[in-house]
Amino acid sequence: MPSYTAPTKDLQYVLHDVLHVSDSDVPGYAELEPDFTSAVLEEAGKLTSEVIAPLNAVGDTEGCKLENGVVRVPSGFQEAFDQVREGGWPGLDMPEEYGGQNMPYVLGTAVGEMFSAANQAFTMYQGLTHGAASAILAHGSDQQKDTYLPKMVSCQWTGTMNLTEPHCGTDLGLMRTKAEPQDDGTYKLTGQKIFISSGEHEMAENIIHLVLAKIPGGPEGIKGVSLFIVPKFLVKDDGSLGDRNGVTCGKLEEKMGIHGNSTCVMNYDGATGYLLGQEHKGMRAMFTMMNEARIGVGMQGLAQADVAYQNALAYAKDRLQGRDVTGAKNPDGPADPLIVHPDVRRMLMDQKSFVEGGRAFILWGASLIDKAHRAEDKDADGLISLMTPVIKGFLTDEGFDMTITAQQVFGGHGYIEEWGMSQFARDARIAMIYEGANGVQALDLVGRKLAQDGGKHVMAFFDLVKNFCAENKDVEGMADFVEPLKKASKDLQAAGMYFMQNGMKNPNAALSGSNDFMHLFGHVCLGLMWGMMARASLKALEDGTPDAAFHETKLATGRYYMTRRLPATAMHLARIESGADPVMALDAEAF
Amino acid sequence: MPSYTAPTKDLQYVLHDVLHVSDSDVPGYAELEPDFTSAVLEEAGKLTSEVIAPLNAVGDTEGCKLENGVVRVPSGFQEAFDQVREGGWPGLDMPEEYGGQNMPYVLGTAVGEMFSAANQAFTMYQGLTHGAASAILAHGSDQQKDTYLPKMVSCQWTGTMNLTEPHCGTDLGLMRTKAEPQDDGTYKLTGQKIFISSGEHEMAENIIHLVLAKIPGGPEGIKGVSLFIVPKFLVKDDGSLGDRNGVTCGKLEEKMGIHGNSTCVMNYDGATGYLLGQEHKGMRAMFTMMNEARIGVGMQGLAQADVAYQNALAYAKDRLQGRDVTGAKNPDGPADPLIVHPDVRRMLMDQKSFVEGGRAFILWGASLIDKAHRAEDKDADGLISLMTPVIKGFLTDEGFDMTITAQQVFGGHGYIEEWGMSQFARDARIAMIYEGANGVQALDLVGRKLAQDGGKHVMAFFDLVKNFCAENKDVEGMADFVEPLKKASKDLQAAGMYFMQNGMKNPNAALSGSNDFMHLFGHVCLGLMWGMMARASLKALEDGTPDAAFHETKLATGRYYMTRRLPATAMHLARIESGADPVMALDAEAF
């Protein structure tokens, strides 16, 4: 039976030693003193490890059940959801006027990692609600905000995102769901949506569906899509619940993982909807949710990698099998623990260096969001917009790989469901797909974000790395980090240059390398994070920290990433520079 | 609902255009004329695609059930197993004197790929039987052979391998199962074995368990392990079945995949066993099964990758989503098929180039086994011994990755069980673990096989590559293959050199790079295979083949592997050359 220990110490390290959040002048950051964030993280850590994590396997085994239109969630979910609500966790970073606590996004992200790691399927109920509430906050009328937000911020009501239809996923222009305008200013929605996470359940009094649909007579394709609020129960003027709306769950999907979340086919049969934002501008409104959701999904990749790693590490220390080739480490026992074996170490170091680097990456990204939103910093906004597909695509691809590596440490036991390692991998798998499959992230990165604002943001990133290297090149102990980072960053620049020189003539020359570019970029980002952490830990050691072992371990883990993972950048560059020909050589018929 | 098309044309291509089997003087190969192998492959293709593949999803959904000690296999398995038996497939490459057809292993392997691709869980019932029969063939007394082999070759009786115990997997020296000698020359076995594939079921009249156990008073550890034949029903002198033996299935494991195979906890409670081979030489006898099994498992990785690829390709041609950036390819339809998108192509080409290269690798390996066994070629025996961990480890790691890539092509539908892509990944996952986890394969390769016979076999491999490059360097069209292969082979040699120079002083310097070395080696092997296929296809084109499109496609697919996959070798070399320090830096307590 797997367990979860909240990484409060490591989160504190990133927030304070690395990002120095409480020294920042971003509004709200002054509050983020170490004692305060520690108290919040400890509390969240207790709830997630003691209450929510034990329900992870329960959710996987029991799954959700649809009976006469009613969806039953797994045992214990309702009680745990009540506890989450009572603790005020769903509103942590939501505005105070709607009942939230107005904490910066960076703290919400730190807490969110724990929730996701403890139980991804469970956490999605509140995660989707957060996304839907953000969209209403950004695009709703005052009346809509007053009606929905207080209940959604508390998770008294939950929310969903309805985009996909059977014949259209990425290409939302093919959408068929219709919204017919009514005389009273409302719309009647008719159509079918699929893959709707948390689409139906009884844990909340009401469910607020955000639904993309087309108003007849509007523009063709994606330009004719509008966004609607469609509550499960209509809300009366006094805020109380009225009739059941014309929206029902037609089916629950049987999935590879996240069994504890109800993935629904939702049927809209003349359901009453309220326009959110402007007519035909639905994609813009939806993107408010999607960018936040993409970073949240990147975090899921990291979170599953962390919980899987924790359990692999415990097993590697506990399981006795074989002997250290350099001499027995447990001579009085029948064998040495797995952790003595170099290839087991390799697996553990791959995981550890990814998880800690990825954690810094996510929190750094979240701090950019705070800068963008709270300090209205346009450059930060541009940079996080560039980084979003990297965070989503790289962290979920790698995060999944790490769950597979963690499972491998268990040998045969890793394949047996009761050990729980399979679930981590099966749950992590979805993060590579939803909120835009990772191929779409790579396309977004190379096809849109790189050239955004004349390439300003990617240049800013290169400057950031360059300045970091320049500032630290003579700092004792930093050469192990600065040199590999420089090399990796050079590979990234060369790849960008290749796209510039070839992509205009032939877009496929760039797009054939998009996935490699996303991974190359991700490695450079993690290299930068490890550089920043190394700098912080060297400083702590210089200052005579009482916790020298922690910082020495950080440095060794970072050196592993720099020497054993960063060499991947040259491979990605070589693939990118082979261009479109190898990829596009065959006619479709020749396959 | 996924489907499977047997790759008879491609198998024929490898057997005849590339390996020229019927021109070989290996005994039995003269029979392997194209018409003959084609007839066998077509027949096997029909059975696997029409009868066995449709049961794949059934097996996954229903699984096996243990009721009062009896294991029920999924619906349709019994009938299909009867058809397999009636066709004589289990004995294809078994000796005629025991009812087999004495076909070369290379043909058995070609047929075996189809069975595994169609339904891995189902095929394991006969696969384990084949392995157990091979061990009895190699180590049994004449009486044992006469008693068991005719029934096992026909699969009237099935077989199992019993190695693992709850506390010991890789480290079999920790074994506790005891075999007490009896006055009549038999033994009484007592203990528990776990993860026993096909351990109990009713599809066969009897099950012949091969069980590792310790005879009390024997040497400590692995040197005191002996191998026993333990039939489910005791066999009377006249060959008829007697009493039920003291062996029962205590539990069926709930696994991530291969649900259609009964993975059993087997309890031995004073069960009667017969020594197979010599006392305390059980490991040697078991290795006869294990080497064959390891190549078979490598084939499973390839096979799951193939069937997953076939379905991904069909989906990519069928599913309309988005537009080709260089201009609509399906202007009259609502969108273009997925296959127009460069990143979808990248995924398909990764799969296609791996599957076809891996297929050649497996068949080339099988032809080495035939040379070793049928022509008693010691060099071939040494080479395939070196290659076995590469075939097993590289093809299963990569094969699994390819099923994940295939699943990714489906977007959200890939995550839904009814589409079948999840099952391919979940089934493929076990191949990285069983028959020696891939870390153990890498250890076997670097710690044992490289230095075997004074490094003779790895030198022979380097010569093989060198000679191939020398012979083909001036052949028109071959530069695209020879140059990358040379470079990759140089990386492999440099890695070997690094191990030689550093591994003696510090074994961890070699073992820290073992996994990377296995992958580096695998890429060089696939590079060589693609070189051989390119040569064959260029020749066919030169000779005015009527099937030019097939060969042009082959060449384009090979070029993809050389340009887009082989650059991985430099990355693996860089990791290897970073040595033990990054991997071993931390004390176990520091993790």
Short mmCIF file of N, CA and C in Angstrom, two decimals, chain A residues 166-171 174 195 251 253-258 309 313 317 319 321-322 325-326 334-335 342-343 345-346 349 400 404 407-408 411-413 415-418 422 426 429-430 432-433 438-439 508 511-512 515-516 553 556 560 563-564 568 571 575 578 582-583 586 588 590-591, chain B residues 166-171 174 195 251 253-258 309 313 317 319 321-322 325-326 334 342-343 345-346 349 400 404 407-408 411-413 415-418 422 426 429-430 432-433 438-439 508 511-512 515-516 553 556 560 563-564 568 571 575 578 582-583 586 588 590-591:
data_model
loop_
_atom_site.label_atom_id
_atom_site.label_comp_id
_atom_site.label_asym_id
_atom_site.label_seq_id
_atom_site.Cartn_x
_atom_site.Cartn_y
_atom_site.Cartn_z
N PRO A 166 -17.70 14.09 -29.89
CA PRO A 166 -17.16 12.82 -30.42
C PRO A 166 -16.26 12.99 -31.64
N HIS A 167 -16.59 13.90 -32.52
CA HIS A 167 -15.83 14.05 -33.75
C HIS A 167 -14.86 15.22 -33.69
N CYS A 168 -14.79 15.91 -32.57
CA CYS A 168 -13.88 17.05 -32.53
C CYS A 168 -13.24 17.23 -31.17
N GLY A 169 -11.92 17.19 -31.18
CA GLY A 169 -11.15 17.39 -29.96
C GLY A 169 -10.33 18.65 -30.11
N THR A 170 -9.13 18.50 -30.65
CA THR A 170 -8.26 19.65 -30.87
C THR A 170 -8.90 20.66 -31.82
N ASP A 171 -9.56 20.16 -32.85
CA ASP A 171 -10.12 21.04 -33.88
C ASP A 171 -11.54 21.44 -33.50
N LEU A 174 -14.94 22.24 -35.61
CA LEU A 174 -15.88 21.24 -36.12
C LEU A 174 -17.10 21.05 -35.21
N PHE A 195 -15.81 13.28 -22.64
CA PHE A 195 -14.62 13.43 -21.80
C PHE A 195 -14.76 14.55 -20.77
N LYS A 251 -23.32 8.63 -19.94
CA LYS A 251 -22.41 7.48 -19.84
C LYS A 251 -21.18 7.89 -19.06
N GLU A 253 -17.16 6.98 -18.86
CA GLU A 253 -16.14 6.29 -19.66
C GLU A 253 -15.32 5.35 -18.77
N GLU A 254 -14.98 4.18 -19.33
CA GLU A 254 -14.01 3.29 -18.68
C GLU A 254 -12.63 3.70 -19.15
N LYS A 255 -11.81 4.13 -18.20
CA LYS A 255 -10.52 4.70 -18.59
C LYS A 255 -9.34 3.87 -18.06
N MET A 256 -8.17 4.22 -18.58
CA MET A 256 -6.94 3.57 -18.13
C MET A 256 -6.64 3.91 -16.66
N GLY A 257 -6.99 5.11 -16.27
CA GLY A 257 -6.72 5.54 -14.89
C GLY A 257 -7.70 6.62 -14.45
N ILE A 258 -7.29 7.41 -13.46
CA ILE A 258 -8.16 8.40 -12.79
C ILE A 258 -9.60 7.88 -12.66
N TYR A 309 7.98 8.32 -6.95
CA TYR A 309 9.39 8.29 -6.51
C TYR A 309 9.49 7.99 -5.01
N LEU A 313 11.61 4.87 -3.69
CA LEU A 313 12.75 5.06 -2.79
C LEU A 313 12.60 4.21 -1.53
N LYS A 317 15.08 1.06 -0.41
CA LYS A 317 15.80 1.01 0.86
C LYS A 317 15.43 -0.22 1.68
N ARG A 319 13.81 -3.34 0.41
CA ARG A 319 13.86 -4.66 -0.24
C ARG A 319 15.30 -5.17 -0.32
N GLN A 321 17.98 -7.60 -1.85
CA GLN A 321 18.12 -8.40 -3.06
C GLN A 321 19.52 -8.18 -3.64
N GLY A 322 20.30 -9.23 -3.67
CA GLY A 322 21.66 -9.14 -4.24
C GLY A 322 22.63 -8.41 -3.31
N VAL A 325 28.33 -4.80 -5.49
CA VAL A 325 29.51 -5.42 -6.11
C VAL A 325 30.81 -4.95 -5.47
N THR A 326 30.77 -3.82 -4.78
CA THR A 326 32.02 -3.34 -4.17
C THR A 326 32.17 -3.81 -2.73
N PRO A 334 20.50 -11.16 4.88
CA PRO A 334 20.59 -12.15 3.80
C PRO A 334 21.02 -11.52 2.47
N ALA A 335 20.85 -10.21 2.33
CA ALA A 335 21.22 -9.52 1.09
C ALA A 335 21.26 -8.03 1.39
N PRO A 342 23.97 0.14 -8.73
CA PRO A 342 24.10 1.37 -9.53
C PRO A 342 22.89 1.64 -10.44
N ASP A 343 22.34 0.60 -11.05
CA ASP A 343 21.24 0.90 -11.97
C ASP A 343 19.96 1.28 -11.21
N ARG A 345 20.12 3.04 -8.41
CA ARG A 345 20.47 4.45 -8.14
C ARG A 345 20.18 5.35 -9.33
N ARG A 346 20.59 4.87 -10.50
CA ARG A 346 20.32 5.67 -11.70
C ARG A 346 18.84 5.98 -11.81
N MET A 349 17.94 8.49 -9.08
CA MET A 349 18.47 9.84 -9.34
C MET A 349 17.76 10.51 -10.51
N PHE A 400 5.36 11.19 -16.54
CA PHE A 400 4.89 9.83 -16.82
C PHE A 400 6.06 8.86 -16.89
N ILE A 404 6.90 5.34 -14.61
CA ILE A 404 7.27 4.04 -15.17
C ILE A 404 8.59 3.58 -14.57
N GLN A 407 7.96 2.43 -11.05
CA GLN A 407 7.34 1.10 -11.10
C GLN A 407 8.40 0.03 -11.35
N GLN A 408 9.38 0.37 -12.18
CA GLN A 408 10.42 -0.59 -12.54
C GLN A 408 11.27 -0.98 -11.32
N GLY A 411 10.32 -4.16 -9.61
CA GLY A 411 10.32 -5.45 -10.30
C GLY A 411 8.90 -5.95 -10.47
N GLY A 412 8.70 -7.26 -10.36
CA GLY A 412 7.39 -7.87 -10.56
C GLY A 412 6.29 -7.25 -9.71
N HIS A 413 6.63 -6.86 -8.51
CA HIS A 413 5.62 -6.27 -7.63
C HIS A 413 5.06 -4.97 -8.20
N TYR A 415 4.10 -4.48 -11.07
CA TYR A 415 3.03 -4.78 -12.04
C TYR A 415 1.73 -5.21 -11.35
N ILE A 416 1.84 -5.53 -10.05
CA ILE A 416 0.68 -6.00 -9.30
C ILE A 416 -0.06 -4.79 -8.72
N GLU A 417 -1.36 -4.72 -8.98
CA GLU A 417 -2.10 -3.51 -8.63
C GLU A 417 -2.04 -3.17 -7.14
N GLU A 418 -2.00 -4.18 -6.26
CA GLU A 418 -2.09 -3.84 -4.84
C GLU A 418 -0.89 -3.02 -4.34
N SER A 422 1.30 0.79 -10.36
CA SER A 422 0.59 0.83 -11.63
C SER A 422 -0.35 2.03 -11.68
N ARG A 426 -0.77 4.82 -14.52
CA ARG A 426 -2.03 4.93 -15.27
C ARG A 426 -2.67 6.30 -15.09
N ARG A 429 -0.69 9.03 -17.00
CA ARG A 429 -0.77 8.94 -18.46
C ARG A 429 -1.70 9.98 -19.06
N ILE A 430 -2.80 10.29 -18.36
CA ILE A 430 -3.79 11.21 -18.94
C ILE A 430 -3.24 12.62 -19.10
N MET A 432 -0.59 13.66 -20.25
CA MET A 432 0.05 13.90 -21.56
C MET A 432 -1.00 14.16 -22.65
N ILE A 433 -2.24 13.88 -22.32
CA ILE A 433 -3.30 13.95 -23.33
C ILE A 433 -4.24 15.13 -23.11
N ASN A 438 0.10 16.61 -25.93
CA ASN A 438 1.43 17.23 -25.90
C ASN A 438 1.95 17.61 -27.29
N GLY A 439 1.46 16.95 -28.32
CA GLY A 439 1.80 17.37 -29.67
C GLY A 439 1.24 18.76 -29.97
N ASN A 508 6.77 22.86 -42.29
CA ASN A 508 7.00 21.50 -41.78
C ASN A 508 8.41 21.30 -41.25
N LEU A 511 7.83 22.33 -37.76
CA LEU A 511 6.87 21.50 -37.03
C LEU A 511 7.35 20.06 -36.85
N SER A 512 8.21 19.59 -37.76
CA SER A 512 8.75 18.23 -37.59
C SER A 512 9.65 18.14 -36.37
N ASN A 515 8.22 18.65 -31.21
CA ASN A 515 8.27 17.85 -29.98
C ASN A 515 9.68 17.86 -29.38
N ASP A 516 10.67 17.73 -30.26
CA ASP A 516 12.05 17.76 -29.76
C ASP A 516 12.39 19.12 -29.17
N THR A 553 23.16 17.54 -0.50
CA THR A 553 22.34 16.61 -1.30
C THR A 553 21.75 17.32 -2.51
N ALA A 556 24.48 17.65 -5.13
CA ALA A 556 24.78 16.38 -5.79
C ALA A 556 23.66 15.99 -6.76
N TYR A 560 23.87 15.64 -10.90
CA TYR A 560 23.36 14.50 -11.66
C TYR A 560 22.56 15.00 -12.87
N THR A 563 24.89 16.47 -15.59
CA THR A 563 25.76 15.54 -16.32
C THR A 563 24.99 14.44 -17.02
N ARG A 564 23.88 13.97 -16.43
CA ARG A 564 23.22 12.78 -16.96
C ARG A 564 21.96 13.09 -17.76
N ALA A 568 20.87 15.29 -23.26
CA ALA A 568 19.75 15.05 -24.19
C ALA A 568 19.57 16.22 -25.15
N MET A 571 21.01 15.66 -28.61
CA MET A 571 20.24 14.71 -29.39
C MET A 571 19.00 15.38 -29.99
N ARG A 575 18.11 15.89 -34.04
CA ARG A 575 16.83 15.51 -34.66
C ARG A 575 16.17 16.69 -35.35
N SER A 578 17.70 17.63 -38.60
CA SER A 578 17.49 16.72 -39.73
C SER A 578 16.28 17.16 -40.55
N PRO A 582 13.03 13.56 -43.39
CA PRO A 582 12.82 12.18 -42.89
C PRO A 582 11.39 11.96 -42.40
N VAL A 583 10.81 13.01 -41.84
CA VAL A 583 9.47 12.88 -41.24
C VAL A 583 8.39 12.84 -42.31
N LEU A 586 7.32 10.06 -46.73
CA LEU A 586 6.34 9.11 -47.27
C LEU A 586 5.00 9.76 -47.55
N ALA A 588 1.01 9.48 -47.51
CA ALA A 588 0.15 8.80 -46.53
C ALA A 588 -0.15 7.37 -46.99
N ALA A 590 1.73 5.40 -48.53
CA ALA A 590 2.90 4.51 -48.47
C ALA A 590 3.09 3.88 -47.09
N PHE A 591 2.38 4.40 -46.11
CA PHE A 591 2.54 3.85 -44.75
C PHE A 591 1.98 2.43 -44.70
N PRO B 166 8.06 -14.76 -2.54
CA PRO B 166 7.71 -13.41 -2.10
C PRO B 166 8.93 -12.54 -1.77
N HIS B 167 9.94 -13.11 -1.17
CA HIS B 167 11.10 -12.33 -0.74
C HIS B 167 12.27 -12.44 -1.71
N CYS B 168 12.11 -13.17 -2.80
CA CYS B 168 13.25 -13.29 -3.71
C CYS B 168 12.80 -13.37 -5.16
N GLY B 169 13.33 -12.41 -5.92
CA GLY B 169 13.05 -12.37 -7.35
C GLY B 169 14.35 -12.60 -8.09
N THR B 170 15.06 -11.52 -8.36
CA THR B 170 16.34 -11.61 -9.05
C THR B 170 17.35 -12.45 -8.25
N ASP B 171 17.33 -12.27 -6.94
CA ASP B 171 18.32 -12.93 -6.09
C ASP B 171 17.80 -14.30 -5.65
N LEU B 174 18.22 -16.55 -2.30
CA LEU B 174 17.45 -16.39 -1.06
C LEU B 174 16.29 -17.38 -0.96
N PHE B 195 3.96 -15.08 -8.87
CA PHE B 195 4.05 -14.58 -10.26
C PHE B 195 4.18 -15.74 -11.25
N LYS B 251 -3.90 -18.03 -5.09
CA LYS B 251 -4.40 -16.67 -5.35
C LYS B 251 -4.08 -16.31 -6.79
N GLU B 253 -3.19 -12.99 -9.06
CA GLU B 253 -2.78 -11.60 -8.87
C GLU B 253 -3.63 -10.67 -9.74
N GLU B 254 -3.97 -9.50 -9.18
CA GLU B 254 -4.58 -8.43 -9.98
C GLU B 254 -3.46 -7.61 -10.58
N LYS B 255 -3.37 -7.60 -11.90
CA LYS B 255 -2.22 -6.96 -12.53
C LYS B 255 -2.62 -5.76 -13.39
N MET B 256 -1.61 -5.02 -13.79
CA MET B 256 -1.81 -3.87 -14.68
C MET B 256 -2.33 -4.32 -16.05
N GLY B 257 -1.88 -5.47 -16.49
CA GLY B 257 -2.28 -5.97 -17.81
C GLY B 257 -2.20 -7.49 -17.87
N ILE B 258 -2.07 -8.01 -19.09
CA ILE B 258 -2.14 -9.46 -19.38
C ILE B 258 -3.16 -10.16 -18.47
N TYR B 309 0.93 0.10 -33.31
CA TYR B 309 1.22 0.97 -34.46
C TYR B 309 0.17 0.80 -35.55
N LEU B 313 -1.93 3.93 -36.88
CA LEU B 313 -1.86 4.34 -38.29
C LEU B 313 -3.27 4.43 -38.89
N LYS B 317 -5.12 7.90 -40.30
CA LYS B 317 -5.61 8.07 -41.68
C LYS B 317 -7.11 8.38 -41.71
N ARG B 319 -9.16 9.67 -38.86
CA ARG B 319 -9.68 10.76 -38.03
C ARG B 319 -9.39 12.12 -38.65
N GLN B 321 -9.11 16.04 -38.41
CA GLN B 321 -8.88 17.03 -37.35
C GLN B 321 -7.82 18.01 -37.82
N GLY B 322 -8.21 19.27 -37.97
CA GLY B 322 -7.26 20.30 -38.36
C GLY B 322 -6.88 20.22 -39.84
N VAL B 325 -0.77 22.45 -42.65
CA VAL B 325 -0.33 23.87 -42.70
C VAL B 325 0.13 24.28 -44.09
N THR B 326 0.48 23.31 -44.93
CA THR B 326 0.96 23.67 -46.27
C THR B 326 -0.17 23.66 -47.30
N PRO B 334 -14.54 18.16 -43.93
CA PRO B 334 -14.55 19.19 -42.88
C PRO B 334 -13.15 19.46 -42.33
N PRO B 342 2.82 17.12 -39.07
CA PRO B 342 4.19 16.63 -38.90
C PRO B 342 4.43 15.89 -37.59
N ASP B 343 3.84 16.36 -36.50
CA ASP B 343 4.14 15.67 -35.24
C ASP B 343 3.45 14.31 -35.15
N ARG B 345 3.07 12.45 -37.86
CA ARG B 345 4.01 11.68 -38.68
C ARG B 345 5.23 11.24 -37.88
N ARG B 346 5.77 12.17 -37.11
CA ARG B 346 6.93 11.83 -36.29
C ARG B 346 6.60 10.62 -35.42
N MET B 349 6.36 7.53 -37.67
CA MET B 349 7.67 7.09 -38.18
C MET B 349 8.54 6.50 -37.07
N PHE B 400 7.55 -0.80 -25.38
CA PHE B 400 6.57 -0.15 -24.49
C PHE B 400 6.41 1.32 -24.86
N ILE B 404 2.97 3.55 -26.03
CA ILE B 404 2.55 4.82 -25.45
C ILE B 404 2.41 5.87 -26.56
N GLN B 407 -0.72 5.15 -28.48
CA GLN B 407 -1.88 5.60 -27.69
C GLN B 407 -2.04 7.12 -27.82
N GLN B 408 -0.92 7.83 -27.88
CA GLN B 408 -0.94 9.29 -27.94
C GLN B 408 -1.58 9.78 -29.25
N GLY B 411 -5.21 10.71 -29.04
CA GLY B 411 -5.70 11.77 -28.15
C GLY B 411 -6.51 11.16 -27.03
N GLY B 412 -7.57 11.85 -26.62
CA GLY B 412 -8.39 11.40 -25.49
C GLY B 412 -8.92 9.98 -25.66
N HIS B 413 -9.23 9.61 -26.90
CA HIS B 413 -9.76 8.26 -27.13
C HIS B 413 -8.74 7.17 -26.75
N TYR B 415 -7.10 7.03 -24.17
CA TYR B 415 -7.16 6.77 -22.72
C TYR B 415 -8.39 5.95 -22.34
N ILE B 416 -9.32 5.84 -23.28
CA ILE B 416 -10.58 5.13 -23.02
C ILE B 416 -10.38 3.65 -23.36
N GLU B 417 -10.71 2.78 -22.43
CA GLU B 417 -10.40 1.36 -22.61
C GLU B 417 -11.02 0.76 -23.86
N GLU B 418 -12.22 1.19 -24.23
CA GLU B 418 -12.87 0.50 -25.34
C GLU B 418 -12.11 0.64 -26.66
N SER B 422 -4.99 1.39 -24.58
CA SER B 422 -4.49 1.25 -23.21
C SER B 422 -4.02 -0.17 -22.96
N ARG B 426 -0.55 -1.46 -21.40
CA ARG B 426 -0.55 -2.18 -20.13
C ARG B 426 0.03 -3.59 -20.28
N ARG B 429 3.84 -3.46 -20.83
CA ARG B 429 4.61 -3.03 -19.66
C ARG B 429 5.31 -4.19 -18.95
N ILE B 430 4.67 -5.36 -18.92
CA ILE B 430 5.24 -6.48 -18.16
C ILE B 430 6.54 -6.98 -18.79
N MET B 432 9.03 -5.47 -19.80
CA MET B 432 10.22 -4.79 -19.27
C MET B 432 10.63 -5.38 -17.91
N ILE B 433 9.73 -6.16 -17.33
CA ILE B 433 9.94 -6.63 -15.96
C ILE B 433 10.26 -8.12 -15.91
N ASN B 438 14.70 -5.25 -16.81
CA ASN B 438 15.67 -4.75 -17.80
C ASN B 438 16.97 -4.25 -17.17
N GLY B 439 16.93 -3.84 -15.93
CA GLY B 439 18.16 -3.48 -15.24
C GLY B 439 19.08 -4.69 -15.08
N ASN B 508 31.47 0.06 -10.34
CA ASN B 508 30.32 0.96 -10.45
C ASN B 508 30.44 1.92 -11.63
N LEU B 511 28.84 -0.19 -14.20
CA LEU B 511 27.44 -0.52 -13.93
C LEU B 511 26.53 0.71 -13.92
N SER B 512 27.10 1.87 -13.62
CA SER B 512 26.29 3.10 -13.67
C SER B 512 25.87 3.43 -15.09
N ASN B 515 22.58 0.58 -18.25
CA ASN B 515 21.32 0.77 -18.97
C ASN B 515 21.54 1.57 -20.26
N ASP B 516 22.36 2.62 -20.16
CA ASP B 516 22.66 3.41 -21.35
C ASP B 516 23.40 2.57 -22.39
N THR B 553 9.68 2.69 -49.83
CA THR B 553 9.17 2.98 -48.49
C THR B 553 10.14 2.47 -47.43
N ALA B 556 13.03 4.90 -47.18
CA ALA B 556 12.67 6.14 -46.50
C ALA B 556 12.52 5.91 -44.99
N TYR B 560 14.82 7.48 -41.91
CA TYR B 560 14.28 8.11 -40.70
C TYR B 560 15.00 7.57 -39.47
N THR B 563 18.57 9.03 -39.24
CA THR B 563 18.73 10.46 -38.92
C THR B 563 18.06 10.86 -37.62
N ARG B 564 16.94 10.22 -37.29
CA ARG B 564 16.17 10.70 -36.14
C ARG B 564 16.34 9.87 -34.88
N ALA B 568 20.69 9.27 -30.74
CA ALA B 568 20.61 8.92 -29.32
C ALA B 568 21.92 8.30 -28.81
N MET B 571 24.18 10.68 -26.93
CA MET B 571 23.66 11.00 -25.60
C MET B 571 23.98 9.87 -24.62
N ARG B 575 26.38 10.10 -21.20
CA ARG B 575 25.95 9.66 -19.86
C ARG B 575 26.91 8.62 -19.30
N SER B 578 30.09 10.01 -18.06
CA SER B 578 30.05 10.79 -16.81
C SER B 578 30.36 9.89 -15.62
N PRO B 582 28.22 10.85 -10.51
CA PRO B 582 26.90 11.46 -10.36
C PRO B 582 25.87 10.47 -9.81
N VAL B 583 26.02 9.20 -10.19
CA VAL B 583 25.03 8.18 -9.81
C VAL B 583 25.20 7.77 -8.35
N LEU B 586 25.46 10.17 -3.60
CA LEU B 586 24.72 10.28 -2.34
C LEU B 586 24.79 9.00 -1.52
N ALA B 588 22.96 6.38 0.90
CA ALA B 588 21.56 5.95 0.87
C ALA B 588 20.71 6.81 1.81
N ALA B 590 21.04 9.87 2.44
CA ALA B 590 20.86 11.25 1.96
C ALA B 590 19.68 11.38 1.00
N PHE B 591 19.16 10.26 0.51
CA PHE B 591 18.03 10.35 -0.42
C PHE B 591 16.79 10.86 0.29
#
